[in-house]
Short mmCIF file of C-alpha atoms and ligand atoms in Angstrom, two decimals:
data_model
loop_
_atom_site.label_atom_id
_atom_site.label_comp_id
_atom_site.label_asym_id
_atom_site.label_seq_id
_atom_site.Cartn_x
_atom_site.Cartn_y
_atom_site.Cartn_z
CA MET A 518 -52.05 -13.58 -25.40
CA SER A 519 -48.48 -14.74 -26.11
CA ALA A 520 -45.27 -13.27 -25.66
CA LEU A 521 -43.77 -12.10 -28.69
CA ILE A 522 -40.84 -10.46 -30.47
CA LEU A 523 -41.78 -7.94 -33.18
CA VAL A 524 -38.76 -6.42 -35.78
CA ASN A 525 -38.33 -4.90 -39.03
CA GLY A 526 -37.31 -7.69 -41.50
CA GLU A 527 -33.64 -6.76 -41.67
CA VAL A 528 -33.04 -7.94 -38.89
CA ARG A 529 -31.30 -11.23 -38.74
CA ASP A 530 -33.11 -14.51 -37.02
CA ASP A 531 -30.10 -15.22 -34.96
CA CYS A 532 -30.35 -11.59 -33.27
CA ILE A 533 -34.27 -12.57 -32.78
CA ALA A 534 -32.98 -16.08 -31.22
CA ALA A 535 -31.05 -14.34 -28.53
CA GLY A 536 -34.16 -12.39 -27.47
CA MET A 537 -36.38 -15.42 -27.73
CA GLN A 538 -34.17 -17.32 -25.54
CA ALA A 539 -34.39 -15.04 -22.67
CA LEU A 540 -38.24 -14.30 -23.04
CA ARG A 541 -38.54 -18.29 -23.01
CA LYS A 542 -36.51 -18.00 -19.42
CA GLY A 543 -38.94 -15.26 -18.28
CA ALA A 544 -37.08 -12.20 -18.88
CA PRO A 545 -38.87 -8.87 -18.86
CA ALA A 546 -39.73 -7.21 -21.76
CA LEU A 547 -37.04 -4.77 -21.29
CA ASP A 548 -34.04 -6.98 -21.48
CA VAL A 549 -35.20 -8.61 -24.14
CA ALA A 550 -35.42 -5.94 -26.15
CA GLU A 551 -32.12 -4.77 -25.24
CA ILE A 552 -30.93 -7.85 -26.01
CA VAL A 553 -31.96 -8.00 -29.54
CA ALA A 554 -30.90 -4.21 -30.13
CA ARG A 555 -27.23 -5.10 -29.08
CA ALA A 556 -27.47 -8.21 -31.03
CA VAL A 557 -28.09 -6.14 -34.02
CA GLU A 558 -25.72 -3.24 -33.17
CA SER A 559 -22.92 -5.88 -33.22
CA ASP A 560 -24.02 -6.97 -36.59
CA VAL A 561 -20.67 -5.76 -38.76
CA LYS A 562 -23.12 -6.35 -42.09
CA ASP A 563 -25.63 -3.90 -40.94
CA HIS A 564 -24.39 -0.42 -42.33
CA SER A 565 -27.22 1.37 -40.76
CA VAL A 566 -26.88 0.63 -37.08
CA GLY A 567 -24.11 0.20 -34.36
CA PHE A 568 -20.78 -0.76 -35.44
CA SER A 569 -20.20 -0.48 -38.91
CA GLY A 570 -23.07 1.93 -39.20
CA LEU A 571 -22.39 4.75 -42.11
CA PRO A 572 -20.98 7.83 -40.63
CA ASN A 573 -21.97 11.57 -41.09
CA ILE A 574 -20.79 13.65 -44.17
CA MET A 575 -17.42 14.02 -41.93
CA GLY A 576 -16.89 10.57 -41.64
CA GLU A 577 -17.86 10.42 -37.93
CA VAL A 578 -20.52 7.75 -37.02
CA GLU A 579 -23.05 9.23 -34.75
CA LEU A 580 -25.49 6.95 -32.91
CA ASP A 581 -29.26 7.77 -31.79
CA ALA A 582 -31.26 5.06 -29.95
CA SER A 583 -34.14 4.93 -27.59
CA ILE A 584 -35.99 2.53 -25.26
CA MET A 585 -39.66 2.99 -23.88
CA ASP A 586 -41.18 0.77 -21.31
CA GLY A 587 -45.25 0.74 -21.72
CA ALA A 588 -45.95 0.16 -18.40
CA THR A 589 -44.81 3.26 -16.84
CA LEU A 590 -44.24 5.53 -19.89
CA ALA A 591 -40.82 5.75 -18.95
CA THR A 592 -38.20 6.16 -21.64
CA GLY A 593 -34.40 6.72 -22.21
CA ALA A 594 -32.56 8.13 -25.39
CA VAL A 595 -29.14 9.06 -26.76
CA SER A 596 -28.40 11.13 -29.89
CA ALA A 597 -25.12 11.69 -31.81
CA LEU A 598 -23.28 9.35 -29.45
CA LYS A 599 -20.08 8.90 -30.85
CA GLY A 600 -17.49 6.23 -29.70
CA TYR A 601 -19.78 3.63 -27.79
CA LEU A 602 -20.64 0.10 -29.40
CA HIS A 603 -24.08 -0.13 -27.68
CA PRO A 604 -26.32 3.34 -27.19
CA ILE A 605 -29.25 1.08 -26.87
CA SER A 606 -27.93 0.14 -23.50
CA VAL A 607 -26.84 3.87 -22.72
CA ALA A 608 -30.51 4.72 -23.73
CA ARG A 609 -31.94 2.42 -20.95
CA GLN A 610 -29.19 3.94 -18.40
CA VAL A 611 -30.42 7.15 -19.18
CA MET A 612 -34.26 6.11 -18.08
CA GLU A 613 -33.07 4.05 -15.00
CA ARG A 614 -30.41 6.27 -13.59
CA LEU A 615 -31.05 9.75 -14.40
CA PRO A 616 -33.95 12.23 -13.89
CA HIS A 617 -33.67 13.15 -17.98
CA VAL A 618 -34.88 10.99 -21.05
CA LEU A 619 -32.50 12.02 -23.58
CA LEU A 620 -28.58 13.10 -23.58
CA THR A 621 -26.87 14.33 -26.62
CA ASP A 622 -23.47 14.20 -27.97
CA ALA A 623 -20.79 15.09 -25.81
CA GLY A 624 -22.85 14.91 -22.76
CA ALA A 625 -24.18 11.41 -24.08
CA ALA A 626 -20.78 10.30 -24.35
CA ARG A 627 -19.65 12.05 -20.90
CA PHE A 628 -22.62 9.83 -19.45
CA ALA A 629 -21.47 6.72 -21.30
CA ALA A 630 -18.23 6.77 -20.08
CA GLU A 631 -19.17 7.39 -16.37
CA ILE A 632 -21.59 4.48 -16.32
CA GLY A 633 -18.59 2.11 -18.03
CA ALA A 634 -20.33 1.61 -21.29
CA GLU A 635 -18.19 -0.31 -23.69
CA ALA A 636 -16.22 2.28 -25.93
CA GLY A 637 -14.91 1.52 -29.67
CA ASP A 638 -14.11 2.51 -32.79
CA LEU A 639 -17.23 2.39 -34.78
CA LEU A 640 -15.90 2.07 -38.23
CA ASP A 641 -14.91 -0.97 -40.04
CA ASP A 642 -13.00 -1.31 -43.74
CA GLU A 643 -16.14 -1.74 -45.50
CA SER A 644 -18.14 1.36 -43.98
CA LYS A 645 -15.11 3.43 -44.56
CA ALA A 646 -14.72 2.22 -48.35
CA ILE A 647 -18.51 2.87 -48.52
CA TYR A 648 -17.77 6.71 -47.21
CA LEU A 649 -14.98 7.44 -49.24
CA LYS A 650 -16.84 5.97 -52.63
CA ARG A 651 -19.80 8.34 -51.99
CA LEU A 652 -17.60 11.21 -51.01
CA GLN A 653 -15.84 10.97 -54.38
CA ALA A 654 -18.76 10.50 -56.19
CA VAL A 655 -20.95 13.38 -55.22
CA GLY A 656 -17.63 15.43 -54.82
CA LYS A 657 -16.79 15.31 -58.39
CA GLU A 658 -17.96 18.88 -58.91
CA TRP A 659 -15.57 20.02 -56.30
CA ALA A 660 -11.80 19.66 -57.54
CA ALA A 661 -10.54 20.22 -53.97
CA LEU A 662 -12.37 16.72 -52.69
CA ARG A 663 -10.12 14.89 -55.33
CA GLU A 664 -7.16 15.61 -52.28
CA ILE A 665 -9.08 13.05 -50.15
CA ARG A 666 -7.87 9.69 -51.68
CA ASP A 667 -7.94 7.63 -48.74
CA TRP A 668 -9.16 7.39 -45.06
CA SER A 669 -5.67 8.56 -43.88
CA GLU A 670 -6.23 12.03 -45.77
CA ILE A 671 -10.04 12.09 -44.23
CA ALA A 672 -8.89 14.79 -41.59
CA ASN A 673 -8.56 17.41 -44.47
CA LEU A 674 -11.88 17.62 -45.30
CA GLU A 675 -12.38 19.87 -42.52
CA SER A 676 -10.07 22.26 -43.88
CA LEU A 677 -11.75 22.03 -47.19
CA ILE A 678 -14.80 23.03 -45.38
CA SER A 679 -13.56 25.83 -43.40
CA SER A 680 -11.49 27.10 -46.34
CA GLY A 681 -14.81 27.54 -48.27
CA LYS A 682 -13.40 25.09 -51.05
CA VAL A 683 -15.89 22.96 -50.48
CA PRO A 684 -19.58 23.77 -49.34
CA LEU A 685 -20.72 21.55 -46.47
CA ILE A 686 -24.57 22.18 -47.14
CA ASP A 687 -24.52 21.65 -50.62
CA LEU A 688 -22.20 18.50 -50.01
CA VAL A 689 -24.62 16.89 -47.37
CA THR A 690 -27.51 18.01 -49.86
CA ARG A 691 -26.26 15.97 -52.67
CA ALA A 692 -24.55 13.02 -50.77
CA MET A 693 -28.32 12.73 -49.19
CA ARG A 694 -29.70 11.57 -52.35
CA TYR A 695 -28.31 8.53 -52.09
CA HIS A 696 -29.90 5.87 -49.81
CA GLU A 697 -27.19 3.54 -48.98
CA GLY A 698 -26.61 1.02 -46.03
CA GLY A 699 -29.32 -0.97 -44.43
CA ASP A 700 -31.77 0.59 -42.38
CA THR A 701 -32.71 1.64 -38.74
CA MET A 702 -33.40 -1.14 -35.98
CA ASN A 703 -36.82 -1.45 -34.66
CA VAL A 704 -37.96 -4.30 -32.14
CA ILE A 705 -41.22 -4.41 -30.00
CA VAL A 706 -41.51 -7.12 -27.42
CA ARG A 707 -44.61 -8.23 -25.16
CA ASP A 708 -43.61 -10.23 -22.45
CA ALA A 709 -45.09 -13.34 -20.33
CA SER A 710 -46.86 -10.28 -18.26
CA GLY A 711 -48.39 -8.16 -21.09
CA HIS A 712 -46.07 -5.63 -20.72
CA ILE A 713 -44.82 -3.81 -23.89
CA VAL A 714 -41.48 -2.05 -24.59
CA SER A 715 -40.17 -0.99 -27.87
CA ALA A 716 -36.63 0.10 -28.68
CA VAL A 717 -35.11 1.46 -31.95
CA THR A 718 -31.34 2.01 -32.69
CA THR A 719 -29.73 3.73 -35.77
CA SER A 720 -26.45 5.22 -37.15
CA GLY A 721 -28.95 7.42 -38.92
CA VAL A 722 -29.39 8.85 -42.41
CA ALA A 723 -25.91 8.51 -43.96
CA TRP A 724 -23.98 11.32 -45.03
CA LYS A 725 -26.02 13.52 -42.46
CA TYR A 726 -24.96 16.95 -41.60
CA PRO A 727 -22.68 16.89 -38.19
CA GLY A 728 -25.38 16.68 -35.13
CA ARG A 729 -28.63 15.75 -37.16
CA VAL A 730 -30.87 13.94 -35.01
CA GLY A 731 -33.56 11.61 -36.59
CA ASP A 732 -36.42 10.12 -35.03
CA SER A 733 -35.00 7.20 -33.53
CA PRO A 734 -34.64 9.06 -29.98
CA ASN A 735 -37.44 11.11 -30.39
CA ILE A 736 -40.32 9.66 -28.68
CA GLY A 737 -43.74 9.91 -30.30
CA ALA A 738 -41.74 10.06 -33.89
CA GLY A 739 -39.89 7.24 -34.14
CA ASN A 740 -40.75 5.18 -31.17
CA TYR A 741 -43.78 4.91 -28.87
CA ALA A 742 -45.27 2.60 -26.27
CA ASP A 743 -48.06 2.27 -23.96
CA ASP A 744 -49.28 -0.81 -22.15
CA ARG A 745 -53.14 0.20 -22.62
CA TYR A 746 -53.10 0.93 -26.59
CA GLY A 747 -49.85 -0.53 -28.06
CA ALA A 748 -46.83 0.24 -29.66
CA ALA A 749 -45.44 1.85 -32.65
CA VAL A 750 -41.51 2.12 -33.96
CA ALA A 751 -40.93 3.44 -37.54
CA THR A 752 -37.58 3.32 -39.77
CA GLY A 753 -37.11 5.70 -42.69
CA MET A 754 -36.50 9.37 -43.53
CA GLY A 755 -36.59 10.64 -39.53
CA GLU A 756 -37.62 14.29 -40.71
CA LEU A 757 -41.11 12.86 -41.55
CA THR A 758 -42.10 11.44 -38.36
CA ILE A 759 -40.48 13.89 -36.30
CA ARG A 760 -42.76 16.84 -38.21
CA HIS A 761 -45.71 14.75 -38.11
CA ALA A 762 -45.27 12.75 -34.65
CA THR A 763 -46.18 9.81 -36.58
CA CYS A 764 -45.77 7.07 -33.73
CA VAL A 765 -47.69 8.19 -30.78
CA ARG A 766 -50.37 9.09 -33.64
CA ALA A 767 -50.70 5.65 -34.40
CA VAL A 768 -50.75 4.47 -30.84
CA ILE A 769 -53.41 7.06 -29.82
CA ALA A 770 -55.43 5.68 -32.57
CA MET A 771 -55.43 2.50 -31.59
CA GLY A 772 -56.29 3.86 -27.81
CA TYR A 773 -59.30 5.21 -29.45
CA ASP A 774 -60.49 1.80 -30.64
CA ARG A 775 -59.19 2.23 -34.23
CA ARG A 776 -58.25 -1.12 -35.94
CA ILE A 777 -54.53 -1.73 -36.34
CA GLY A 778 -54.62 -1.89 -39.84
CA GLU A 779 -57.11 1.22 -39.78
CA ALA A 780 -54.58 3.12 -37.64
CA GLY A 781 -51.36 2.22 -40.03
CA HIS A 782 -52.93 3.22 -42.95
CA GLU A 783 -54.64 6.45 -41.77
CA THR A 784 -51.48 7.52 -39.83
CA LEU A 785 -49.06 6.80 -42.70
CA ARG A 786 -51.70 8.23 -45.60
CA ASP A 787 -51.62 11.53 -43.03
CA MET A 788 -47.77 11.56 -42.99
CA SER A 789 -47.66 11.39 -46.69
CA ARG A 790 -48.88 14.48 -47.44
CA ILE A 791 -45.68 15.94 -46.11
CA ALA A 792 -43.33 13.54 -47.83
CA GLU A 793 -42.15 15.62 -50.36
CA ALA A 794 -38.82 14.90 -50.81
CA ARG A 795 -37.55 12.55 -53.29
CA GLY A 796 -37.22 8.88 -52.29
CA ALA A 797 -38.51 9.90 -48.48
CA TRP A 798 -40.42 6.50 -47.28
CA ILE A 799 -41.37 5.45 -43.73
CA ARG A 800 -42.20 1.98 -42.39
CA MET A 801 -43.92 1.78 -39.24
CA LEU A 802 -44.44 -1.22 -37.53
CA LEU A 803 -47.66 -1.80 -34.74
CA LEU A 804 -48.43 -4.12 -32.13
CA ASP A 805 -51.95 -3.53 -30.61
CA ARG A 806 -53.44 -4.51 -27.00
CA ASN A 807 -54.65 -7.67 -28.53
CA GLY A 808 -51.12 -8.85 -29.61
CA THR A 809 -52.19 -7.74 -33.43
CA VAL A 810 -48.96 -6.96 -35.27
CA GLY A 811 -48.89 -4.63 -38.46
CA GLY A 812 -46.69 -3.35 -40.90
CA TYR A 813 -47.12 -0.46 -42.75
CA CYS A 814 -45.12 1.30 -45.31
CA THR A 815 -44.96 4.23 -47.85
CA HIS A 816 -43.32 1.76 -50.60
CA ASN A 817 -43.48 -1.48 -51.66
CA GLY A 818 -41.46 -4.66 -50.68
CA SER A 819 -40.91 -3.72 -47.37
CA THR A 820 -40.95 -6.74 -44.63
CA LEU A 821 -41.35 -7.20 -40.88
CA LYS A 822 -40.39 -10.67 -38.75
CA VAL A 823 -42.58 -11.69 -35.76
CA GLN A 824 -41.70 -14.38 -33.42
CA ARG A 825 -44.31 -15.57 -31.02
CA ILE A 826 -42.97 -17.61 -27.77
CA ASP A 827 -44.56 -21.07 -28.87
CA GLU A 828 -42.88 -20.54 -32.31
CA SER A 829 -39.97 -22.00 -33.47
CA ALA A 830 -38.81 -19.23 -35.94
CA PRO A 831 -40.08 -15.82 -36.86
CA GLN A 832 -42.54 -15.63 -39.82
CA VAL A 833 -41.40 -12.91 -42.60
CA ILE A 834 -44.52 -10.81 -43.28
CA ILE A 835 -44.72 -8.16 -46.11
CA CYS A 836 -45.91 -4.78 -44.84
CA GLU A 837 -49.03 -3.26 -46.06
CA HIS A 838 -48.25 -0.72 -48.85
CA VAL A 839 -49.56 2.49 -47.90
CA ILE A 840 -51.19 4.77 -50.84
N1 LIG B 1197 -35.19 6.69 -39.35
C1 LIG B 1197 -33.92 6.94 -39.05
C2 LIG B 1197 -33.18 8.45 -38.99
O1 LIG B 1197 -33.97 8.82 -39.51
O2 LIG B 1197 -32.30 8.49 -38.58
#
C-alpha cells in the first residue's frame, strides 16, 4: 500500500507538495501532516485557517486545531488560541509534552509561549475588511453599530455591548447566517510504514461567539484516526459533528468492515437528521485501512485532493453527495 496525503479540495497544491517532499524522504506521518497543516496556516488567501482567518464577532481570531496519531491513539489539541501562527504545532506539542489532550484559550496561549511557538498578529487588511463589511451589513438594525466605521473603532464594540445598545446574542445569530471565508483544513497522511495521522486546523466559523469551540479540536467529532481501521476528518458546521461524534462513528463503521462508501454515506445520513439549521453542511474525508480514500458531503460540488507517493500531482475528486 502506497503512502499518501489526502486533503480537502481547497488546499493549494504547493501546500501538499511541501508534505510530499518530506514523505518521499521517509518522514513519519506526524511530521508530514504538520508540514501540510502549517503551510495552509500560512496561506494569506485562506480566510478560514491560521493567519488571515476570519475573526469571531468581536474581531478577534481564535484558532482551533488537533492532531491524532493512529498508531497509538495519542492526540493533542488547542482551542480558542489567540496570537499564535501555527496552532497545529502547538497541538502536537500538547500531545508530546503534556499529560493532557486539549488546552484552551489563555491556557493554550500560556503553553504556546512556554514552548516558544511563533507569535503574531493573525489579521491582515483583507480579513479586517471582510469582518467590517459583514458587521456593518448585519448591524443595520442597530444604529449604534454605525459608530464603528473602520478598524480603529473596533474597540468600541465592547462598550456598545456592555451598555446594552447592541445585543451580542442577536448579533452573533444574525451574522452566523453568512458563510464567508474558505474552509477548515483537513489532512490525513499514511506514511511508508503504514501509520496514519489526521490533522485539522481552522479559525472556526466566522462571526462566532467568543469562546465558541468547533469540532476541529474535538477528537471523535471533527478528527479521528486509528491505524487498525482508518481515519476520518470533517469540515463544515462543527456543532453537528460534535453532537453526533461523526468522525469516530465513521472510523468504527470501517472497523466493523463496512466498505468505505457505506461508512461515509451511512454516517452522514445518520447525522443529517440533526442538520436542521439552514445552510448547515458537513464534508467528511475518509481513508480506510486498505488505503482507499473517499469524500462525502451533505451538499453538492465539494472536492478532495489525494496524492500517492508515486504520483506527480494531486488528483481532484468530487465528494459523493449524501442525501
Ligand atoms: N468545522 C469547523 C468549525 O465548525 O469550526
